[in-house]
Structure formats: C-alpha cells, structure tokens
CSV table of C-alpha atoms and ligand atoms in Angstrom, one decimal:
chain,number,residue,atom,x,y,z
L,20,UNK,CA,-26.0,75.2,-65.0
L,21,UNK,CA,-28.6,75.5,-62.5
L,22,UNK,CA,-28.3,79.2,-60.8
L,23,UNK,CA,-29.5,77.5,-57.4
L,24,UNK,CA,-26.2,75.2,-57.8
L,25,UNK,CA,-23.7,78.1,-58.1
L,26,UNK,CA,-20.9,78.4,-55.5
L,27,UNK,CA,-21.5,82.4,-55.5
L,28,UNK,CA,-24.7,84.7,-55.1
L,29,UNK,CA,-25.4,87.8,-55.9
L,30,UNK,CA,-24.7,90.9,-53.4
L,31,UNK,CA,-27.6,93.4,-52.7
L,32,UNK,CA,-25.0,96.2,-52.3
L,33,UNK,CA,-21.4,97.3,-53.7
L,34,UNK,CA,-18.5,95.7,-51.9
L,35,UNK,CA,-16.7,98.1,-49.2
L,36,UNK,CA,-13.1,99.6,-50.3
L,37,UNK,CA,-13.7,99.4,-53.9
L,38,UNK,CA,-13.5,102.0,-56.1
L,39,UNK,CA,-13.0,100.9,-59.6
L,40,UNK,CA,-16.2,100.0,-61.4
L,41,UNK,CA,-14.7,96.8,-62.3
L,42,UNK,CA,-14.1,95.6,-59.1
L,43,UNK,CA,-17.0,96.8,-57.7
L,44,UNK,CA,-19.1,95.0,-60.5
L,45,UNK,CA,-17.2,91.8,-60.6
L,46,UNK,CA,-17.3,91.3,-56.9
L,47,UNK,CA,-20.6,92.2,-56.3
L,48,UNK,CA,-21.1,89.6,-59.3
L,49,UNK,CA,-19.7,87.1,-58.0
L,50,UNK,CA,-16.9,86.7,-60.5
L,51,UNK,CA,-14.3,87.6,-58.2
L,52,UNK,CA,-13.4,87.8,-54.7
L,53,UNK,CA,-10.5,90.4,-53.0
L,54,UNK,CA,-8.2,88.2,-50.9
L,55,UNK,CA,-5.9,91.2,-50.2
L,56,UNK,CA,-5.0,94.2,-51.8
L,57,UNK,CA,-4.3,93.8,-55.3
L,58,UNK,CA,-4.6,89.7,-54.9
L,59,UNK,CA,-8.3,89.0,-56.0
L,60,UNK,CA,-9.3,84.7,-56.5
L,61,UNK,CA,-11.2,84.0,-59.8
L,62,UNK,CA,-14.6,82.3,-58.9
L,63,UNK,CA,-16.5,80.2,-61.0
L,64,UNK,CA,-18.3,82.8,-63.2
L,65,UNK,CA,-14.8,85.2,-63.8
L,66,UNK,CA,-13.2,81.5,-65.0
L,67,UNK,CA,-15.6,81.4,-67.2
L,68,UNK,CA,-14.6,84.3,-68.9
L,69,UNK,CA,-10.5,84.3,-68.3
L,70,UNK,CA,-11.1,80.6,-70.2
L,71,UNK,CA,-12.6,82.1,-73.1
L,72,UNK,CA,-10.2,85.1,-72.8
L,73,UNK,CA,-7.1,82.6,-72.9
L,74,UNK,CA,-8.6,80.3,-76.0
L,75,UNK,CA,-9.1,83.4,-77.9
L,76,UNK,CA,-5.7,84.2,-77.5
L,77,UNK,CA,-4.1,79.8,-77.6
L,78,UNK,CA,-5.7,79.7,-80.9
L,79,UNK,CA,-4.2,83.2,-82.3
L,80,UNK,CA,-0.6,82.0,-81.1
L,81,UNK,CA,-1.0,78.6,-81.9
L,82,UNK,CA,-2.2,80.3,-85.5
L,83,UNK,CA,1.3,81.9,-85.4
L,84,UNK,CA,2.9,78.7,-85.1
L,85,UNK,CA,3.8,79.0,-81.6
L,86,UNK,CA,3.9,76.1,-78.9
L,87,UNK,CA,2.7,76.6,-75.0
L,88,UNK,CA,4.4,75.6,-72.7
L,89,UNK,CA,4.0,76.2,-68.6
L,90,UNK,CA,7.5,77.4,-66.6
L,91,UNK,CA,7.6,77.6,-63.1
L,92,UNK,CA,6.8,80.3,-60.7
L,93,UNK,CA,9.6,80.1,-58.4
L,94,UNK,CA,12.7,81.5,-60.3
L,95,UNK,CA,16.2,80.9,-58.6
L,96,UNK,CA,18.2,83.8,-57.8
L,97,UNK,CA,20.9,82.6,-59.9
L,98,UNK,CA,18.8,83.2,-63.3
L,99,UNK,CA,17.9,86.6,-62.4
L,100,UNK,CA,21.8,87.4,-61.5
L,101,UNK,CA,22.7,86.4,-65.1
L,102,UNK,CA,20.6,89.7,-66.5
L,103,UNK,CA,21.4,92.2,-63.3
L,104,UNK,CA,17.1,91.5,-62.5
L,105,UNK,CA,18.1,89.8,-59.1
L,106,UNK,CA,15.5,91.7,-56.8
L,107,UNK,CA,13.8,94.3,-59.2
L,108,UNK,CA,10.4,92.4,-57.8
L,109,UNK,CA,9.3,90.0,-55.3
L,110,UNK,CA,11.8,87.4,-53.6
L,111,UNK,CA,11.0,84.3,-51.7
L,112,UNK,CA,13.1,83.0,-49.2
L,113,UNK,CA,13.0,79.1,-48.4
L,114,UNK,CA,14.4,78.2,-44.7
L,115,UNK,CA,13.7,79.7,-41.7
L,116,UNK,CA,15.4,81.4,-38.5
L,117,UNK,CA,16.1,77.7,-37.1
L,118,UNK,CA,18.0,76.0,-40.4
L,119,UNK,CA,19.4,79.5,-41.1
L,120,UNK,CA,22.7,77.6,-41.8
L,121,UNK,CA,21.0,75.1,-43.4
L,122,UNK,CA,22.5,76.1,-46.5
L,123,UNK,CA,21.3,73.2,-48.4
L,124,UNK,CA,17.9,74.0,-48.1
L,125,UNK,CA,18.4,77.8,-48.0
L,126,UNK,CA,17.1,78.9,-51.4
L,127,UNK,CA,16.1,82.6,-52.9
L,128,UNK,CA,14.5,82.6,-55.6
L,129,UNK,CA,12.3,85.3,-57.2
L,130,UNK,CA,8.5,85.1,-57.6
L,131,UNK,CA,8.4,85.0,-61.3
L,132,UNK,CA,7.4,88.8,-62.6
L,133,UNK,CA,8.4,88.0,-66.1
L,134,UNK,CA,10.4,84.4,-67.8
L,135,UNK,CA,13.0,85.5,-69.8
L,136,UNK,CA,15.4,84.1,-68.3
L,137,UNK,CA,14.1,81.1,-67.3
L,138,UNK,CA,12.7,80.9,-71.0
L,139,UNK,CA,16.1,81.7,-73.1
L,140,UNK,CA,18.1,79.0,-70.7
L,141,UNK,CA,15.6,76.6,-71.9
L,142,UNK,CA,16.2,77.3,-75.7
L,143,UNK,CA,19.6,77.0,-74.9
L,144,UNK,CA,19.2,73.1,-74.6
L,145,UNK,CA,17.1,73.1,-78.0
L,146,UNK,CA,18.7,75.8,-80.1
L,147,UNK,CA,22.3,75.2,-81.6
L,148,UNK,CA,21.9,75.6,-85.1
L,149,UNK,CA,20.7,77.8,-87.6
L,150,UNK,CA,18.4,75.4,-88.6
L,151,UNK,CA,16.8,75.6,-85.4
L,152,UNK,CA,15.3,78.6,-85.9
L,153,UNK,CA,13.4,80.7,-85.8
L,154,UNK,CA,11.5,79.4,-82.4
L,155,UNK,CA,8.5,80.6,-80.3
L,156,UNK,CA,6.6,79.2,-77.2
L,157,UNK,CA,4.3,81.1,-74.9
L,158,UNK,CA,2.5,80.3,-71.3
L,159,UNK,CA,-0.4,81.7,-69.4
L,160,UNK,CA,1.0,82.0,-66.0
L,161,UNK,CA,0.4,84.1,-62.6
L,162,UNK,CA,3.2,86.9,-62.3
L,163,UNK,CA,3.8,88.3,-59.3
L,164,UNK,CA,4.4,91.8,-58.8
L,165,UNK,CA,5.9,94.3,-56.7
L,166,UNK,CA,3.4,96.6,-57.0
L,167,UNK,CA,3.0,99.3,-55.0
L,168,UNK,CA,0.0,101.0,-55.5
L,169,UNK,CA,-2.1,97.9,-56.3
L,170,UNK,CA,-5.9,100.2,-57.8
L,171,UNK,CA,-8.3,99.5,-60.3
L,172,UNK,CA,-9.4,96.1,-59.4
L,173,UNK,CA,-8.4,93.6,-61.9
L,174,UNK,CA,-6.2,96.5,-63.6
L,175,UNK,CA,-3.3,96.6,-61.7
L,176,UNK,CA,-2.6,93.7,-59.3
L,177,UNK,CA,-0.1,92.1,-57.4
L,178,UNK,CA,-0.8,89.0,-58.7
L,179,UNK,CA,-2.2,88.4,-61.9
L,180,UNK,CA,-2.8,86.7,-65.1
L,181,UNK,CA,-0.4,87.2,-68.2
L,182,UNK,CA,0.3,85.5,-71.9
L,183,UNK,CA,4.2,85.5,-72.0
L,184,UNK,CA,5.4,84.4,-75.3
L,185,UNK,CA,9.6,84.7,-76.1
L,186,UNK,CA,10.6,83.9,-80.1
L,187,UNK,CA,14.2,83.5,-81.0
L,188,UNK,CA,15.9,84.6,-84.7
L,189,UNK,CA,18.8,83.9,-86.6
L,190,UNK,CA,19.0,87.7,-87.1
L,191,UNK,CA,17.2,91.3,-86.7
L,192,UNK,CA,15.5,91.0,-90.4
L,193,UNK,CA,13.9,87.7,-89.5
L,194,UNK,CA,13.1,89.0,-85.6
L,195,UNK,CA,11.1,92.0,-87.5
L,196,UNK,CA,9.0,89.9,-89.4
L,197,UNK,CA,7.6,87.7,-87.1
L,198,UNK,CA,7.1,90.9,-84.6
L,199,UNK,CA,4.7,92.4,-87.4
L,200,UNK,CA,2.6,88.7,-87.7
L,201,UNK,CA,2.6,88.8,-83.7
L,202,UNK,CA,0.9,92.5,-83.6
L,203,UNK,CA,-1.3,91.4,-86.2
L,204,UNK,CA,-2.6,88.4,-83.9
L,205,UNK,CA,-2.7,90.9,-81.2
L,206,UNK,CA,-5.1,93.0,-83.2
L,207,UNK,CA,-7.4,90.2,-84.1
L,208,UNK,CA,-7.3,89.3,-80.3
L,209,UNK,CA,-8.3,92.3,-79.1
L,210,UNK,CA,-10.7,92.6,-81.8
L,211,UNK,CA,-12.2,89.3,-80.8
L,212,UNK,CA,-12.7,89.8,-77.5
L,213,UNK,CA,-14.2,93.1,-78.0
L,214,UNK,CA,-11.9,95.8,-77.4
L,215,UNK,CA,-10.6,98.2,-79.4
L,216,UNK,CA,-6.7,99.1,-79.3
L,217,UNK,CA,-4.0,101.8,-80.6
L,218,UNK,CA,-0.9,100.9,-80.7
L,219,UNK,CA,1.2,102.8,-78.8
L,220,UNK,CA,5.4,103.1,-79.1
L,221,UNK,CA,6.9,103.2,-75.7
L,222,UNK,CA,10.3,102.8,-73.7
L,223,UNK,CA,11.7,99.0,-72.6
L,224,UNK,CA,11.7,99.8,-69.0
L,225,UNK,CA,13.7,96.9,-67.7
L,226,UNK,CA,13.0,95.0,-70.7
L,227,UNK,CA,14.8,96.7,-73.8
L,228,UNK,CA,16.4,99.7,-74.8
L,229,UNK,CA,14.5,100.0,-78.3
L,230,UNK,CA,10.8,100.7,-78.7
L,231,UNK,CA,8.4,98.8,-77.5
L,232,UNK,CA,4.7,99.1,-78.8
L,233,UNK,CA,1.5,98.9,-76.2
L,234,UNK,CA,-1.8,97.8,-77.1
L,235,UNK,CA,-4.2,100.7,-75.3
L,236,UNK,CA,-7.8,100.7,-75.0
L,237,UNK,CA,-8.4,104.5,-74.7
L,238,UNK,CA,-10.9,104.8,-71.0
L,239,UNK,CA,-10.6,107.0,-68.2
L,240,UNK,CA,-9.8,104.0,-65.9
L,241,UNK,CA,-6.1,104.4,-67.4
L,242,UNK,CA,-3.4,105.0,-65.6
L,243,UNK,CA,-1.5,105.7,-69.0
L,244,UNK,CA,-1.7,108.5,-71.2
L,245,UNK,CA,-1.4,108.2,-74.8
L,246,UNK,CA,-0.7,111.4,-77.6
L,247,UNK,CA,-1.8,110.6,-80.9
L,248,UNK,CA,-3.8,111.3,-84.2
L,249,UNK,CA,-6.9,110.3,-85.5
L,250,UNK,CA,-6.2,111.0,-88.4
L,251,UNK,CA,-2.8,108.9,-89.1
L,252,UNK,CA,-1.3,106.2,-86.9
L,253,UNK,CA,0.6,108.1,-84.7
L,254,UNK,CA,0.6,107.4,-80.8
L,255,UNK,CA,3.0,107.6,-78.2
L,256,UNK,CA,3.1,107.0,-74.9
L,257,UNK,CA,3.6,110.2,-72.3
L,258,UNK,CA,7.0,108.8,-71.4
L,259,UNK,CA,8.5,109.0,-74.7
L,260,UNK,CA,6.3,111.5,-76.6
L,261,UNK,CA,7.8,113.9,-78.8
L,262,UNK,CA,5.4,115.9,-81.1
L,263,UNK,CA,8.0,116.4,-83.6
L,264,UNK,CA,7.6,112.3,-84.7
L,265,UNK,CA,4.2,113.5,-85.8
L,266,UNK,CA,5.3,115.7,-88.9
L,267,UNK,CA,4.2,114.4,-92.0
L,268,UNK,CA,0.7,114.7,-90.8
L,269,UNK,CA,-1.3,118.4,-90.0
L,270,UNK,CA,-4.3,117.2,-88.2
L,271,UNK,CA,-3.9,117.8,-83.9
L,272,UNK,CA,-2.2,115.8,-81.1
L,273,UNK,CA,-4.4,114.1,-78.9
L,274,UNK,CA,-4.2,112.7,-75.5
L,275,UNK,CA,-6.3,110.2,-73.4
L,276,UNK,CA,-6.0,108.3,-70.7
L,277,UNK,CA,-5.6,104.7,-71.4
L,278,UNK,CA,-5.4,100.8,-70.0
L,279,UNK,CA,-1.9,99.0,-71.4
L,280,UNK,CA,-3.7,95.6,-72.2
L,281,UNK,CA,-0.7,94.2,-74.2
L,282,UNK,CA,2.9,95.1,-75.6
L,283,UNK,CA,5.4,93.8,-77.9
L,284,UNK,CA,9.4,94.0,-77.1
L,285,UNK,CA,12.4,93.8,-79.4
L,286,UNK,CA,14.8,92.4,-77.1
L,287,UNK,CA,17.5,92.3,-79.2
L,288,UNK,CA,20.9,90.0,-77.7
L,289,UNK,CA,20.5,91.1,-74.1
L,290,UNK,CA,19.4,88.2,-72.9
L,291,UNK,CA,21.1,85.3,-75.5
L,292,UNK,CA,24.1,87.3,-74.4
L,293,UNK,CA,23.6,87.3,-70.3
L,294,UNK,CA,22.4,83.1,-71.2
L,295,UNK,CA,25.0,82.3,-73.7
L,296,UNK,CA,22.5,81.2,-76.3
L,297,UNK,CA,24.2,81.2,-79.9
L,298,UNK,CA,24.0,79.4,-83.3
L,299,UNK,CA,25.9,77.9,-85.5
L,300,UNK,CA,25.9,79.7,-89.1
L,301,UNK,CA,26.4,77.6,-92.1
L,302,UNK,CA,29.7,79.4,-92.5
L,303,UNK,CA,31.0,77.3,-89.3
L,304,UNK,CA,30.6,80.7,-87.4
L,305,UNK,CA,28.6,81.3,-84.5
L,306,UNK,CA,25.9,84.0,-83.8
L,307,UNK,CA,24.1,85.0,-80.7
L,308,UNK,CA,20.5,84.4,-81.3
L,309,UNK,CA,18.0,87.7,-81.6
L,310,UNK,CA,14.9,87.4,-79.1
L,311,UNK,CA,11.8,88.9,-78.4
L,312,UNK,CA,8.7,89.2,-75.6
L,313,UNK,CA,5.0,89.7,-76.1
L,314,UNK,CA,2.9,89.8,-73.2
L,315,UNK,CA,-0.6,90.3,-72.7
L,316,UNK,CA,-2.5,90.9,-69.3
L,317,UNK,CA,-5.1,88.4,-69.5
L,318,UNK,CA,-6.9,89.5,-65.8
L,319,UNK,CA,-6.3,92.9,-66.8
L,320,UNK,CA,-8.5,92.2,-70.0
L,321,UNK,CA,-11.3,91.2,-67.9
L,322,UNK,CA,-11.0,94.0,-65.9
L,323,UNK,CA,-11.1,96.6,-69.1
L,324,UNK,CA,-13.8,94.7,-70.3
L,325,UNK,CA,-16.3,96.1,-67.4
L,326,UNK,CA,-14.8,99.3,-67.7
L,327,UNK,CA,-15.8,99.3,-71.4
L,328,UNK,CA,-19.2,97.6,-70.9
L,329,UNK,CA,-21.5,98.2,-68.1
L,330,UNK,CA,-24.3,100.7,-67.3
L,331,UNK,CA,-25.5,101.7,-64.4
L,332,UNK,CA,-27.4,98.0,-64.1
L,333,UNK,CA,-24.3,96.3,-64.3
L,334,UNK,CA,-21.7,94.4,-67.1
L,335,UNK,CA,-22.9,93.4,-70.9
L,336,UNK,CA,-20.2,91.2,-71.6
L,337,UNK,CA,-19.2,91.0,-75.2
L,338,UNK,CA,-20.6,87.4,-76.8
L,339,UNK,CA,-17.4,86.3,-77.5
L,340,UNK,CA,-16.2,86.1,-73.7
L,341,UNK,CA,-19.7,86.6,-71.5
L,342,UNK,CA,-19.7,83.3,-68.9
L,343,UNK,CA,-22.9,81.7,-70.6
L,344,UNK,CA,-24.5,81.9,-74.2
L,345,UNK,CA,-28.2,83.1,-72.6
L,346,UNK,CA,-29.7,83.7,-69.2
L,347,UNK,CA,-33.1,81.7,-68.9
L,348,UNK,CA,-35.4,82.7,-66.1
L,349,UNK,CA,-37.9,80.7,-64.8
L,350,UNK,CA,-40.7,82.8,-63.5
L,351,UNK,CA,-43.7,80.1,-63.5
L,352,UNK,CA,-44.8,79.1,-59.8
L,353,UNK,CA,-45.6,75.9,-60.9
L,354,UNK,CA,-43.9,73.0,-62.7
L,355,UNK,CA,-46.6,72.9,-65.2
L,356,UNK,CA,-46.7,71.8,-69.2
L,357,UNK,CA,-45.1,75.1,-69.8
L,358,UNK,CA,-42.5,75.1,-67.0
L,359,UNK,CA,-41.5,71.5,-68.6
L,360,UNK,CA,-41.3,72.5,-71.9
L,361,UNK,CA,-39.3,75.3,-71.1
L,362,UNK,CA,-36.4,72.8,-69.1
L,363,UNK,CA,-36.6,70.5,-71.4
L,364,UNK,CA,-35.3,72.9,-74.1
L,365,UNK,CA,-33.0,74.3,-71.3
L,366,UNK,CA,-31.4,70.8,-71.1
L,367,UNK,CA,-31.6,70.3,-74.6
L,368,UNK,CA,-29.4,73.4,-75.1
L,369,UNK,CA,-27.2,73.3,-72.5
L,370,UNK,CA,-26.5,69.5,-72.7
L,371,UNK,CA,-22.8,70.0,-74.8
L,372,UNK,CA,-21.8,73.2,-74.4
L,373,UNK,CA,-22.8,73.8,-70.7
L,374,UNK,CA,-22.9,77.3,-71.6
L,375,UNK,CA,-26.7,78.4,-70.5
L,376,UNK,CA,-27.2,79.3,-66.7
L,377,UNK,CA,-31.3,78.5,-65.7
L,378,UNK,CA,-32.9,80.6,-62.7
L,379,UNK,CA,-34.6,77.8,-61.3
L,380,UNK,CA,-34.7,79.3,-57.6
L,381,UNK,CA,-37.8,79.9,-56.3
L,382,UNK,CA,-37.5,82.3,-53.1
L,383,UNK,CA,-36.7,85.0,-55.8
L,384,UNK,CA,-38.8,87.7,-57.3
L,385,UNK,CA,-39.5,88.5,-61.1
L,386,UNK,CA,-37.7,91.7,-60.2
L,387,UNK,CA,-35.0,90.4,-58.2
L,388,UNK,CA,-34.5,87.8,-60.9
L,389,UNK,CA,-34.0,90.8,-63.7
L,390,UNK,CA,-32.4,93.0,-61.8
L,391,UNK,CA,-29.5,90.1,-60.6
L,392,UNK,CA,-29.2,89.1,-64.5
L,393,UNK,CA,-28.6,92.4,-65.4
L,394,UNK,CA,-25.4,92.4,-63.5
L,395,UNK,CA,-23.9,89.6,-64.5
L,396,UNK,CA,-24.2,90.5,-67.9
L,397,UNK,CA,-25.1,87.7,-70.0
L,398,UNK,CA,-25.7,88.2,-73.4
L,399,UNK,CA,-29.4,86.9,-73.9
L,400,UNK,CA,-32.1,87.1,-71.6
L,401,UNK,CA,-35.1,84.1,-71.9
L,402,UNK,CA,-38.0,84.3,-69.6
L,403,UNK,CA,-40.9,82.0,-69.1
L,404,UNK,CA,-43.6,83.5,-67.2
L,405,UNK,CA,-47.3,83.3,-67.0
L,406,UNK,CA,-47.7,86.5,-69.1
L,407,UNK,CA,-44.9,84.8,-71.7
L,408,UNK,CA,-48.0,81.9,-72.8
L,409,UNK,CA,-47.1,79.3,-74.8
L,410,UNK,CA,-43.9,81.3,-76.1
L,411,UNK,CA,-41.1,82.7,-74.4
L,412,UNK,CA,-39.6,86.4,-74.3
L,413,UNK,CA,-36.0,87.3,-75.5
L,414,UNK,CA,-34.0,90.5,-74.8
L,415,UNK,CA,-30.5,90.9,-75.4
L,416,UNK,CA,-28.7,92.5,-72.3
L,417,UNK,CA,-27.4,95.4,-74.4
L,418,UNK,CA,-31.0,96.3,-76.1
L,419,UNK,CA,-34.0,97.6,-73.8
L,420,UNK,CA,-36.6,96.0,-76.3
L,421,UNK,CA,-37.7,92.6,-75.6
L,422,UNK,CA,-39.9,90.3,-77.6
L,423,UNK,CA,-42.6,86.9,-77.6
L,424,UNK,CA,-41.0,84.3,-79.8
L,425,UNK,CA,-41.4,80.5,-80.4
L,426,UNK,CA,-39.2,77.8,-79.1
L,427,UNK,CA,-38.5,77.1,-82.3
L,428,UNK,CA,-36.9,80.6,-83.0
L,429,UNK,CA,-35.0,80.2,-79.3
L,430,UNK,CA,-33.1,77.0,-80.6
L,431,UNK,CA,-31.9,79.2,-84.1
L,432,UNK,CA,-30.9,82.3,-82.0
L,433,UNK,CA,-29.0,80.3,-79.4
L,434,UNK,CA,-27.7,78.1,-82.6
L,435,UNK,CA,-25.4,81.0,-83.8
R,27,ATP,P1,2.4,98.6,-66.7
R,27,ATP,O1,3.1,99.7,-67.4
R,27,ATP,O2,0.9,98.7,-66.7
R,27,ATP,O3,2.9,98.4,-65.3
R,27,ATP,P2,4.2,96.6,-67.7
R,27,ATP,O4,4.9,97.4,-68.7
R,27,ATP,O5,4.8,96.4,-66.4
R,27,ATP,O6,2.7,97.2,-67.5
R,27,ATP,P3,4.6,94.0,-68.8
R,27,ATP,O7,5.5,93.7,-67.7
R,27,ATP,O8,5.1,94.1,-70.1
R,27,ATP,O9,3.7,95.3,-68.4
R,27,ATP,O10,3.4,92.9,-68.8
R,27,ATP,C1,2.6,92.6,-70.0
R,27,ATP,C2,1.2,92.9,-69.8
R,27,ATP,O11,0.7,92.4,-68.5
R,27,ATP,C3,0.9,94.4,-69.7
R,27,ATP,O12,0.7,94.9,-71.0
R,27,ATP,C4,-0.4,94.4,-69.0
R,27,ATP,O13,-1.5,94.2,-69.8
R,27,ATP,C5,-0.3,93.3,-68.0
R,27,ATP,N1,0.1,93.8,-66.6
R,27,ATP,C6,1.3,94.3,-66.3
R,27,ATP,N2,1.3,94.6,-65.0
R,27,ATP,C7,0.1,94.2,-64.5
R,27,ATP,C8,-0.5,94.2,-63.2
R,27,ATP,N3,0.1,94.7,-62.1
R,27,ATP,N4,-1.8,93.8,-63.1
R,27,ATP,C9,-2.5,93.3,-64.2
R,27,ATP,N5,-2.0,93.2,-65.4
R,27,ATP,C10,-0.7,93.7,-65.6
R,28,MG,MG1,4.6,97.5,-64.6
C-alpha cells in the first residue's frame, strides 16, 4: 500500500476531549475516528487490526468446533419479554408521531446488547434430540450499549465490537467440559494477540446467578479491580471478593486495576427454560437443554492493546495484529537505480499479502517521515536513503538500534 494512497493522515497534535491514551493515539493515528461519545468508526488502518484480532479468535473457535454464524441487530421486544431483559438497554422504536396507530408497522425492538435469546430460539428449530448435542455457534457483531459513562476510548463504548458464542449440553457434566476447552482457547487468544490475562471469578450480572470468570489484563486504564495471588491462581473480582476463598495459600492478596477483555458464563436452564428448548433422552423423557455464553470485546482488545504498548512516540503493535508486516520509507529525492531497486522489492513483497505500507510521499521530511511511523506502530522499520548505499536500514519499532543490511537479508526477515 502506497502511504500517499491512504484515506487517513497523520495529525500533528492529540485530538481535543480525549483522555485515554488509546484514543488519543488511535485517533491521532488515523485508526479511528470519534463519531460521538463512546461511538468511534474504524478506518482503514484500525480494520486492519480488528481483522487480524477477529481471525485470531475464528480460527481458535472454529478449533473448538464451533460454527459462525451472523444474527441480527434489531431484536424484537417479544424475545427480550421471554427472559424479563425487555428494556435493560437500548430500544428502537419503528413508526412515527404520524402512523402512531399504525400498529402494523409499529415495532419495538431492542438494539441487540447481547443474543441469547435470539440465539437459543434458533436452536430451538435445530435441537430436539439428545443426539443433537452438544452444539455451539458464535458471531462477531456490533452490540449496542446503554452505557452511561462512555471513557477510555475504545474501552468502554456505546457501540462496539464483541465475539458472542452460545453452546448447548445434554447436561451440567458435559456443559463443564466444553467451558474448560473454551477458557483454554481464550488463553491462547489472548496469548496470541499479545496480551497477558488472569482469570478472574465474578457475579452473572443479568446473565447468570453462578460464577462467571473474566479474562483481565492487569493496567491502570481499568475500570475493574481484581484481588489475587501471585503465587497460586486465586483472583476475584472486587464485587465478589472474599479473602477467606484464598486459604490454602499464605503468600498476600493483591489488587490492581484491570480491563475485562473477555468472560465465560454458565448459564445454566434460564434461558432453554424462558425459550422452551428441551431434548429428548433416550429414555423417551425430555430434558431442558444446559447453555452457556462466552464473549469477548474485540474493539476493546484494540484499545488494551495501546494501553499495553506505546511510548511516548506512539503504539508498537504486537506482530501478530500490527496493520502491516514492515514500514518502508523512501527517503531518496530521486527515482534513481537505488530508489528502483528498493520498489521493486517493495512490490515484490507486498504483491500477496498486501501487508507492507511504502512512504512514497515526497512533501515529507526524513524526520517527519520517522516521527509519523513511530505512531502508527508498525513492527519493522526499512529505510532507503542516500546515507543507507547500496543497502537498506532495519529497526524494529520496539528496539532503538538500527542496522545496514542487504536486500537479500530484508526478503528473509520479512519471510518469517
Ligand atoms: P463490563 O463489566 O466491562 O461492562 P460486561 O460484563 O458488560 O463488561 P459482557 O456483556 O459480558 O461484558 O460482554 C463481553 C465482553 O465485551 C466483555 O468482556 C468486554 O470485553 C466487552 N465489552 C463489554 N462492554 C463493552 C463496552 N461498553 N465497550 C467495549 N467492550 C465492551
Ligand atoms: Mg457492562
């Protein structure tokens, strides 16, 4: 990708009204742009990373066996009435003062904050036998969200991007097992796209009565607080902590703030019970069917990431998510041997995978050029420049030292 061909540039300053580093980073980026409070669009360069954010996590739920699947946004009020959720979040309203009476085109419906619902009346066209199960299917999907302090940029908005996934099991036993494969994919998610996690036990909210277990990233950019050990794997969240869980170990209770990226629910019958959804048992019985949720906030992911990683030049995305492989700069004034040599392994390179951005603009200084690539954070850094010769220099965004290598040893580096 040429940089001169991007839809976004680079701002000189900070945006206005933005206090959270990740906002302030990712906008000034270009990755993101505010369209309200709490309501942000993902630009080019932020897709870039959300994509590679959301195959990491298709291929570790496909891996589990799981299906996607994409529901819709607008969830009638009837589904939410089944479960007692009718108006816990944000309603839509079709019709207007004029066809007030229309009733027939008068619907309510809720913005989808969450799809169980609309997710167990769909097994309940699919699931009537044991043999049926156990199932799972998951969606990425925009959940809206009657937040009311929308803060922290990408952390807590009113719109944003989430991995729902809903299984169904013939019983408790066989509910358990798949909940400890899915916190296992969770780990290697998390670990994949660079972040490390405790897990935390927590209340259901409007979820579940049992448990629940978070996924935290331990940063001060938290609006959670965590207890736990660092010794054994103990770790609660503030709103259900009670030291005395902790006694089999001596070392101290700690606390820190942290950012919920993920959580796993039990859900238990609630919902195959408010949907009707039961099986039939080879014993000519029937049995209500035993569910659970597991969401993760992909947007918020993105946002965690620049809390994690950034200095005060701007993000060092992790390899596995950054928007492109390596960063070439152009710094030659003239399209000379050098200057060719140097696009044509840029082309080369980029030719499949798209994934290497080329500073090809020329109303830019050395500094300016640096300086901008330093925010947005890509991995490797590749500059041609008079002093550079017949070779090129390479610095990774996270190391200060740079060094003169050959073409030859670009191609491996960029191979890997
Ligand atoms: P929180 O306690 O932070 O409000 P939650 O318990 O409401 O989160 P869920 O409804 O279970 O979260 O959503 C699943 C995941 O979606 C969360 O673990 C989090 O990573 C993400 N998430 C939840 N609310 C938001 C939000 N307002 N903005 C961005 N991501 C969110
Ligand atoms: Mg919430």
């Amino acid at each position: 990708m040429l940089q001169s061909k991007l839809l976004t540039k680079i701002s000189k300053t900070f945006p206005e009204g933005e206090e959270s580093k990740n906002a302030k980073w990712l906008i000034r980026g270009g990755f993101i742009a505010k369209s309200s409070s709490g309501v942000y669009s993902i630009l080019p360069l932020g897709l870039r990373v959300l994509r590679n954010i959301t195959e990491i996590v298709r291929e570790e739920m496909n891996a589990l066996g799981s299906e996607e699947l994409a529901m819709p946004a607008l969830v009638e009020k009837k589904y939410w009435e089944k479960t007692g959720r009718w108006g816990v979040d944000v309603i839509y309203k079709t019709g207007n003062e004029e066809n007030k009476k229309d009733e027939a085109h008068d619907f309510e419906f809720g913005l989808g904050w969450t799809h169980e619902e609309v997710m167990t009346a769909i097994a309940n066209n699919f699931i009537q036998s044991y043999r049926d199960l156990p199932k799972s299917a998951y969606q990425f999907q925009t959940k809206f969200r009657k937040e009311v302090r929308a803060q922290g940029g990408l952390l807590r908005g009113r719109e944003f991007l989430m991995k729902d996934l809903y299984s169904f099991h013939l019983d408790e036993k066989d509910l358990e097992s798949f909940y400890l494969k899915i916190w296992k994919a969770y780990n290697n998610v998390y670990k994949r796209v660079g972040l490390k996690t405790i897990v935390a036990e927590a209340g259901g909210g409007d979820f579940t009565k049992q448990y629940t277990h978070e996924f935290q990233v331990l940063n001060t950019a938290g609006e959670d607080l965590v207890y736990y050990c660092s010794k054994c794997k103990f770790a609660q969240n503030k709103e259900v902590f009670k030291p005395e869980n902790h006694k089999d170990c001596k070392e101290e209770i700690l606390n820190a703030k942290a950012i919920e990226v993920g959580n796993i629910f039990r859900l238990g019958t609630r919902y195959s019970e408010a949907f009707n959804l039961k099986v039939k048992l080879e014993s000519g019985e029937e049995s209500r069917v035993v569910m659970g949720s597991y969401g993760i906030g992909i947007t918020r992911i993105i946002g965690t990431l620049v809390e994690e990683y950034s200095d005060e030049r701007g993000i060092i995305w992790p390899k596995s998510v950054a928007p492109f492989k390596a960063h070439f700069i152009n710094l030659r004034k003239n399209k000379d041997k050098e200057f060719k040599k140097f696009f044509a392994l840029y082309e080369k390179l980029n030719k499949n995978s798209n994934e290497i951005l080329f500073d090809d603009r020329a109303d830019k200084s050395a500094g300016e050029k640096f300086a901008e690539s330093d925010i947005l954070g890509i991995p490797l850094r590749i500059v041609c420049g008079e002093k550079t010769g017949i070779k090129l220099e390479i610095k990774e965004r996270s190391s200060s030292k740079f060094k003169l290598v050959s073409y030859k040893e670009i191609e491996k580096y960029l191979a890997v």
